[in-house]
Amino acid sequence: MMKKVLFVAAVAMSLVFSGCMKEDDTYKKLKPVQPGLNIYTVAMNQNIVSMQQANFGLRLAMLVAEADKQQKTIDEVTVGSSNTLLKRQLLGNAKVETTANGYKITFDADYADLDTYVRKGTLLINTNETALLKDATESKPWTVTFEDKLTMGYSGGDMQAITLTGGLTKLYFVESSGAYGIGLEAQQSYVGKTEELTSNWNGKFTVKPENVNFTYTDCAGKKFMLNGTATGRTFNTYDGISATTMSLRMTNGEYYSSSALYGGKIEASLGDGYNPSLYPSKDVIVEITLEGTRLRQTITYAGHIVTV
């Protein structure tokens, strides 16, 4: 399933500490770094929302690559012993149409995706006359935009929880490194009815699969490495008036599923204008390691180092 390979949803690490927080000793242990965890959570959540175009652009690219490998149409290609339709597996109930410039993905608002979000809206993918993503270049990339806007919320929850109103994502292959490039440009989104706090998030990442062909059968269940940086205005506010500016850097993020990061370092920082009485430092580092079968998170913040 795509949850084995879609790294984007895995960036939602804000709940990684929730289980620990229930333990009194761990809660006390984390207290000195709690402001840093707040910085980390906001930056990561902003990045996952801003990656929505990349998320589904890459899902579509994998579907197209697998169809090309099997010499079938994207509506016919199946995987596994049960011959599951790959389009359904990667894109759920979303409707995929070919256009003069590439593809159009229209989400089914009655269907929860693999990451439990329900989405409403349409994405436009311009392939720039390049059939496969592995043949796209930074100068001639695939581009992903919203036809109008995209709303997303948890199944059974508020469909207006997050609204994405603009931005463009470039997807391409970096032949020298065997990785796929992701360029985020002016990603705009807001939470609830706080349109005045619309984000403007920009970034550049690479995701490196074990197989550069980016076909489902060659990549499912295997490692993806994510590296890159992002910065800009977020949909979060610390003063109730203005949007907070932040930055994020991911180094050697190691993913196997859409809900687990098994290694890597995340650095997140507040921009100017934060309250030093609430945030003694603007910078936090979270390092993820796997010890046996247990994930460990080491948080470095304001002179404190805590591992949980």
Tab-separated table of C-alpha atoms in Angstrom:
chain	number	residue	atom	x	y	z
A	1	MET	CA	0.000	0.000	0.000
A	2	MET	CA	1.063	3.578	-0.485
A	3	LYS	CA	1.291	4.019	3.263
A	4	LYS	CA	4.473	1.994	2.904
A	5	VAL	CA	5.999	4.568	0.608
A	6	LEU	CA	4.322	7.954	0.934
A	7	PHE	CA	6.747	9.920	3.062
A	8	VAL	CA	4.702	13.101	3.152
A	9	ALA	CA	2.143	12.001	5.702
A	10	ALA	CA	4.962	10.665	7.837
A	11	VAL	CA	6.086	14.203	8.508
A	12	ALA	CA	3.129	14.615	10.885
A	13	MET	CA	5.219	13.830	13.936
A	14	SER	CA	3.297	16.088	16.307
A	15	LEU	CA	1.782	13.060	18.038
A	16	VAL	CA	5.052	11.214	18.447
A	17	PHE	CA	5.281	12.300	22.065
A	18	SER	CA	1.602	11.922	22.994
A	19	GLY	CA	1.968	8.437	24.405
A	20	CYS	CA	4.915	9.522	26.506
A	21	MET	CA	3.070	12.510	27.916
A	22	LYS	CA	0.707	10.212	29.807
A	23	GLU	CA	3.548	9.000	31.974
A	24	ASP	CA	4.202	11.357	34.892
A	25	ASP	CA	7.964	10.810	34.873
A	26	THR	CA	8.232	11.431	31.134
A	27	TYR	CA	6.052	14.531	31.356
A	28	LYS	CA	8.355	15.958	34.023
A	29	LYS	CA	11.378	14.963	31.969
A	30	LEU	CA	10.065	16.796	28.913
A	31	LYS	CA	8.993	19.938	30.760
A	32	PRO	CA	12.282	21.866	30.223
A	33	VAL	CA	12.075	21.282	26.464
A	34	GLN	CA	8.308	21.719	26.064
A	35	PRO	CA	8.603	25.137	24.372
A	36	GLY	CA	10.971	23.524	21.873
A	37	LEU	CA	8.487	20.739	21.221
A	38	ASN	CA	5.865	23.388	20.484
A	39	ILE	CA	8.185	24.962	17.899
A	40	TYR	CA	8.916	21.561	16.386
A	41	THR	CA	5.239	20.571	16.206
A	42	VAL	CA	4.103	23.779	14.515
A	43	ALA	CA	6.892	23.686	11.928
A	44	MET	CA	6.284	20.020	11.108
A	45	ASN	CA	2.526	20.473	10.833
A	46	GLN	CA	2.975	23.458	8.539
A	47	ASN	CA	5.269	21.418	6.344
A	48	ILE	CA	2.922	18.439	6.062
A	49	VAL	CA	0.074	20.702	4.964
A	50	SER	CA	2.337	22.484	2.489
A	51	MET	CA	3.361	19.098	1.053
A	52	GLN	CA	-0.152	18.182	-0.097
A	53	GLN	CA	0.544	18.969	-3.748
A	54	ALA	CA	3.782	16.969	-3.584
A	55	ASN	CA	2.027	14.144	-1.754
A	56	PHE	CA	-0.498	13.487	-4.496
A	57	GLY	CA	1.782	14.446	-7.351
A	58	LEU	CA	4.168	11.709	-6.227
A	59	ARG	CA	1.343	9.207	-5.746
A	60	LEU	CA	0.228	9.863	-9.301
A	61	ALA	CA	3.818	9.618	-10.581
A	62	MET	CA	4.167	6.206	-8.958
A	63	LEU	CA	0.891	5.044	-10.505
A	64	VAL	CA	1.981	6.254	-13.958
A	65	ALA	CA	5.411	4.621	-13.597
A	66	GLU	CA	3.901	1.284	-12.571
A	67	ALA	CA	1.415	1.432	-15.451
A	68	ASP	CA	4.296	2.054	-17.841
A	69	LYS	CA	6.206	-0.894	-16.370
A	70	GLN	CA	3.209	-3.217	-16.769
A	71	GLN	CA	2.273	-1.734	-20.153
A	72	LYS	CA	-1.258	-0.981	-18.960
A	73	THR	CA	-3.352	2.142	-18.502
A	74	ILE	CA	-3.522	3.783	-15.076
A	75	ASP	CA	-7.083	2.442	-14.771
A	76	GLU	CA	-5.999	-1.159	-15.441
A	77	VAL	CA	-2.784	-1.621	-13.460
A	78	THR	CA	-3.037	-4.012	-10.499
A	79	VAL	CA	-0.623	-5.189	-7.791
A	80	GLY	CA	-0.350	-8.055	-5.344
A	81	SER	CA	-1.742	-11.570	-5.366
A	82	SER	CA	-5.258	-10.184	-5.021
A	83	ASN	CA	-4.801	-7.993	-8.129
A	84	THR	CA	-5.755	-4.818	-6.285
A	85	LEU	CA	-6.310	-1.804	-8.514
A	86	LEU	CA	-3.310	0.419	-7.872
A	87	LYS	CA	-5.190	3.632	-8.621
A	88	ARG	CA	-7.605	2.815	-5.817
A	89	GLN	CA	-4.760	1.888	-3.500
A	90	LEU	CA	-2.788	5.078	-4.102
A	91	LEU	CA	-5.561	7.613	-4.637
A	92	GLY	CA	-8.611	6.102	-2.968
A	93	ASN	CA	-11.889	7.300	-4.425
A	94	ALA	CA	-10.312	10.288	-6.144
A	95	LYS	CA	-11.206	10.693	-9.804
A	96	VAL	CA	-8.192	10.857	-12.132
A	97	GLU	CA	-8.625	12.352	-15.597
A	98	THR	CA	-6.134	13.004	-18.364
A	99	THR	CA	-5.963	16.576	-19.658
A	100	ALA	CA	-4.215	18.368	-22.486
A	101	ASN	CA	-1.344	19.191	-20.099
A	102	GLY	CA	-1.267	16.101	-17.919
A	103	TYR	CA	-3.720	14.989	-15.236
A	104	LYS	CA	-6.533	16.203	-13.015
A	105	ILE	CA	-7.244	14.674	-9.579
A	106	THR	CA	-10.637	15.398	-8.005
A	107	PHE	CA	-11.078	14.220	-4.424
A	108	ASP	CA	-14.150	12.477	-3.050
A	109	ALA	CA	-15.242	14.411	0.057
A	110	ASP	CA	-17.079	11.323	1.352
A	111	TYR	CA	-13.924	9.202	1.439
A	112	ALA	CA	-11.145	9.213	4.044
A	113	ASP	CA	-7.667	8.780	2.603
A	114	LEU	CA	-4.953	6.467	3.989
A	115	ASP	CA	-3.802	9.198	6.387
A	116	THR	CA	-7.412	9.501	7.718
A	117	TYR	CA	-7.922	12.947	6.158
A	118	VAL	CA	-10.968	13.738	4.062
A	119	ARG	CA	-10.221	16.106	1.198
A	120	LYS	CA	-12.375	18.208	-1.085
A	121	GLY	CA	-11.030	19.957	-4.168
A	122	THR	CA	-9.072	19.398	-7.360
A	123	LEU	CA	-5.375	19.215	-8.211
A	124	LEU	CA	-3.963	19.967	-11.662
A	125	ILE	CA	-0.730	18.223	-12.678
A	126	ASN	CA	1.139	19.603	-15.667
A	127	THR	CA	3.673	17.032	-16.847
A	128	ASN	CA	5.386	19.444	-19.247
A	129	GLU	CA	5.156	16.846	-22.022
A	130	THR	CA	7.190	14.403	-19.914
A	131	ALA	CA	5.415	11.065	-19.535
A	132	LEU	CA	7.364	9.799	-16.494
A	133	LEU	CA	8.592	11.783	-13.514
A	134	LYS	CA	12.031	10.188	-13.807
A	135	ASP	CA	12.407	12.026	-17.115
A	136	ALA	CA	11.411	15.438	-15.703
A	137	THR	CA	14.161	17.923	-14.888
A	138	GLU	CA	14.397	20.977	-12.671
A	139	SER	CA	14.216	23.180	-15.753
A	140	LYS	CA	11.270	21.196	-17.123
A	141	PRO	CA	9.465	19.774	-14.070
A	142	TRP	CA	6.036	18.404	-13.367
A	143	THR	CA	4.027	21.148	-11.663
A	144	VAL	CA	1.107	20.740	-9.284
A	145	THR	CA	-1.461	23.455	-8.481
A	146	PHE	CA	-4.968	23.731	-7.052
A	147	GLU	CA	-7.801	24.302	-9.495
A	148	ASP	CA	-9.423	26.508	-6.842
A	149	LYS	CA	-8.710	25.423	-3.273
A	150	LEU	CA	-8.402	22.252	-1.237
A	151	THR	CA	-10.048	21.629	2.118
A	152	MET	CA	-8.964	18.828	4.419
A	153	GLY	CA	-10.105	17.565	7.797
A	154	TYR	CA	-10.302	14.340	9.754
A	155	SER	CA	-13.018	11.862	8.880
A	156	GLY	CA	-16.112	12.728	10.887
A	157	GLY	CA	-14.625	16.089	11.815
A	158	ASP	CA	-14.682	19.616	10.457
A	159	MET	CA	-14.077	19.646	6.700
A	160	GLN	CA	-13.006	23.277	7.041
A	161	ALA	CA	-10.281	22.410	9.561
A	162	ILE	CA	-7.578	23.342	7.029
A	163	THR	CA	-8.012	25.266	3.784
A	164	LEU	CA	-5.260	25.405	1.168
A	165	THR	CA	-5.751	28.336	-1.171
A	166	GLY	CA	-2.677	28.614	-3.362
A	167	GLY	CA	0.869	27.726	-4.206
A	168	LEU	CA	2.785	25.657	-6.722
A	169	THR	CA	4.915	22.537	-6.360
A	170	LYS	CA	7.621	21.424	-8.772
A	171	LEU	CA	8.561	17.737	-9.036
A	172	TYR	CA	11.561	16.458	-10.974
A	173	PHE	CA	14.389	13.919	-11.037
A	174	VAL	CA	17.925	14.800	-9.947
A	175	GLU	CA	20.028	12.411	-12.007
A	176	SER	CA	23.306	13.204	-10.218
A	177	SER	CA	21.952	11.999	-6.865
A	178	GLY	CA	19.250	9.535	-7.873
A	179	ALA	CA	16.707	11.533	-5.866
A	180	TYR	CA	13.481	13.311	-6.741
A	181	GLY	CA	13.287	17.048	-6.169
A	182	ILE	CA	10.361	18.835	-4.519
A	183	GLY	CA	10.098	22.605	-4.835
A	184	LEU	CA	7.447	24.301	-2.669
A	185	GLU	CA	6.498	27.795	-3.785
A	186	ALA	CA	4.201	30.174	-1.856
A	187	GLN	CA	2.138	27.428	-0.210
A	188	GLN	CA	-0.871	29.205	1.293
A	189	SER	CA	-3.160	27.665	3.917
A	190	TYR	CA	-5.087	28.572	7.042
A	191	VAL	CA	-6.855	26.778	9.891
A	192	GLY	CA	-10.549	27.104	10.663
A	193	LYS	CA	-11.808	30.611	9.894
A	194	THR	CA	-8.492	32.385	10.536
A	195	GLU	CA	-7.921	33.444	6.935
A	196	GLU	CA	-5.970	36.477	8.161
A	197	LEU	CA	-3.283	34.022	9.320
A	198	THR	CA	-2.742	32.474	5.883
A	199	SER	CA	0.690	30.906	5.528
A	200	ASN	CA	3.309	31.546	2.853
A	201	TRP	CA	5.615	28.525	3.023
A	202	ASN	CA	8.515	27.843	0.649
A	203	GLY	CA	10.984	25.007	0.549
A	204	LYS	CA	13.186	22.628	-1.366
A	205	PHE	CA	13.492	18.921	-0.585
A	206	THR	CA	14.756	15.716	-2.133
A	207	VAL	CA	13.288	12.268	-1.584
A	208	LYS	CA	15.508	9.360	-2.531
A	209	PRO	CA	13.931	5.929	-3.123
A	210	GLU	CA	15.906	2.721	-3.283
A	211	ASN	CA	14.786	2.349	-6.902
A	212	VAL	CA	15.040	5.437	-9.103
A	213	ASN	CA	12.306	4.204	-11.454
A	214	PHE	CA	9.746	5.096	-8.770
A	215	THR	CA	7.466	2.179	-9.624
A	216	TYR	CA	5.190	0.816	-6.910
A	217	THR	CA	6.418	-2.775	-7.143
A	218	ASP	CA	10.039	-1.641	-6.836
A	219	CYS	CA	9.461	0.779	-3.941
A	220	ALA	CA	6.697	-0.523	-1.664
A	221	GLY	CA	7.980	-1.265	1.823
A	222	LYS	CA	11.480	0.009	1.064
A	223	LYS	CA	13.385	2.957	2.465
A	224	PHE	CA	12.952	6.564	1.362
A	225	MET	CA	15.360	9.277	2.503
A	226	LEU	CA	14.096	12.848	2.843
A	227	ASN	CA	16.348	15.918	3.037
A	228	GLY	CA	15.622	19.598	2.670
A	229	THR	CA	14.662	22.951	4.143
A	230	ALA	CA	11.592	25.157	4.286
A	231	THR	CA	10.818	28.595	5.671
A	232	GLY	CA	8.181	31.293	5.724
A	233	ARG	CA	5.010	32.490	7.354
A	234	THR	CA	2.961	29.764	9.063
A	235	PHE	CA	-0.751	29.471	9.843
A	236	ASN	CA	0.142	29.550	13.539
A	237	THR	CA	0.141	32.622	15.790
A	238	TYR	CA	1.709	33.244	19.184
A	239	ASP	CA	0.168	36.650	19.790
A	240	GLY	CA	-3.294	36.128	18.294
A	241	ILE	CA	-2.642	38.896	15.759
A	242	SER	CA	0.093	38.004	13.309
A	243	ALA	CA	1.261	34.763	11.703
A	244	THR	CA	4.459	33.278	13.091
A	245	THR	CA	7.454	32.908	10.782
A	246	MET	CA	9.501	29.733	11.119
A	247	SER	CA	12.046	27.549	9.398
A	248	LEU	CA	12.622	23.805	9.242
A	249	ARG	CA	15.450	21.541	8.145
A	250	MET	CA	15.180	17.775	7.680
A	251	THR	CA	18.406	15.765	7.493
A	252	ASN	CA	18.425	12.072	6.560
A	253	GLY	CA	14.774	11.495	7.364
A	254	GLU	CA	14.284	7.747	6.999
A	255	TYR	CA	10.789	6.571	6.131
A	256	TYR	CA	9.203	3.213	5.457
A	257	SER	CA	5.552	4.054	6.088
A	258	SER	CA	3.226	7.027	6.071
A	259	SER	CA	3.116	7.198	9.853
A	260	ALA	CA	6.616	6.482	11.089
A	261	LEU	CA	9.964	8.220	10.861
A	262	TYR	CA	12.682	5.754	11.772
A	263	GLY	CA	15.645	8.074	11.751
A	264	GLY	CA	16.808	11.585	11.033
A	265	LYS	CA	17.336	15.041	12.456
A	266	ILE	CA	14.801	17.858	12.406
A	267	GLU	CA	15.840	21.420	13.188
A	268	ALA	CA	13.101	24.006	13.654
A	269	SER	CA	13.366	27.714	14.479
A	270	LEU	CA	11.139	30.664	15.258
A	271	GLY	CA	11.509	33.836	13.241
A	272	ASP	CA	11.664	37.358	14.659
A	273	GLY	CA	9.057	38.685	17.079
A	274	TYR	CA	8.674	35.715	19.426
A	275	ASN	CA	8.278	36.181	23.193
A	276	PRO	CA	11.538	35.182	24.941
A	277	SER	CA	9.721	34.782	28.264
A	278	LEU	CA	7.759	31.920	26.686
A	279	TYR	CA	10.527	30.685	24.393
A	280	PRO	CA	13.979	31.018	25.980
A	281	SER	CA	15.461	29.850	22.677
A	282	LYS	CA	14.155	30.109	19.128
A	283	ASP	CA	15.858	26.876	18.030
A	284	VAL	CA	15.108	23.213	18.697
A	285	ILE	CA	16.647	19.985	17.402
A	286	VAL	CA	14.831	16.652	17.457
A	287	GLU	CA	16.781	13.540	16.538
A	288	ILE	CA	14.994	10.256	15.828
A	289	THR	CA	16.802	6.927	16.270
A	290	LEU	CA	15.708	3.306	16.289
A	291	GLU	CA	17.102	1.199	19.134
A	292	GLY	CA	16.084	-2.381	18.500
A	293	THR	CA	12.329	-2.110	18.050
A	294	ARG	CA	11.946	1.125	20.017
A	295	LEU	CA	12.007	4.620	18.571
A	296	ARG	CA	13.906	7.205	20.593
A	297	GLN	CA	13.559	10.975	20.322
A	298	THR	CA	16.302	13.237	21.623
A	299	ILE	CA	15.269	16.874	22.051
A	300	THR	CA	17.904	19.584	22.370
A	301	TYR	CA	16.520	22.933	23.516
A	302	ALA	CA	17.803	25.931	25.495
A	303	GLY	CA	20.716	24.021	26.994
A	304	HIS	CA	18.646	20.942	27.858
A	305	ILE	CA	19.004	17.522	26.210
A	306	VAL	CA	16.199	15.017	26.843
A	307	THR	CA	15.779	11.534	25.380
A	308	VAL	CA	12.470	9.700	25.548
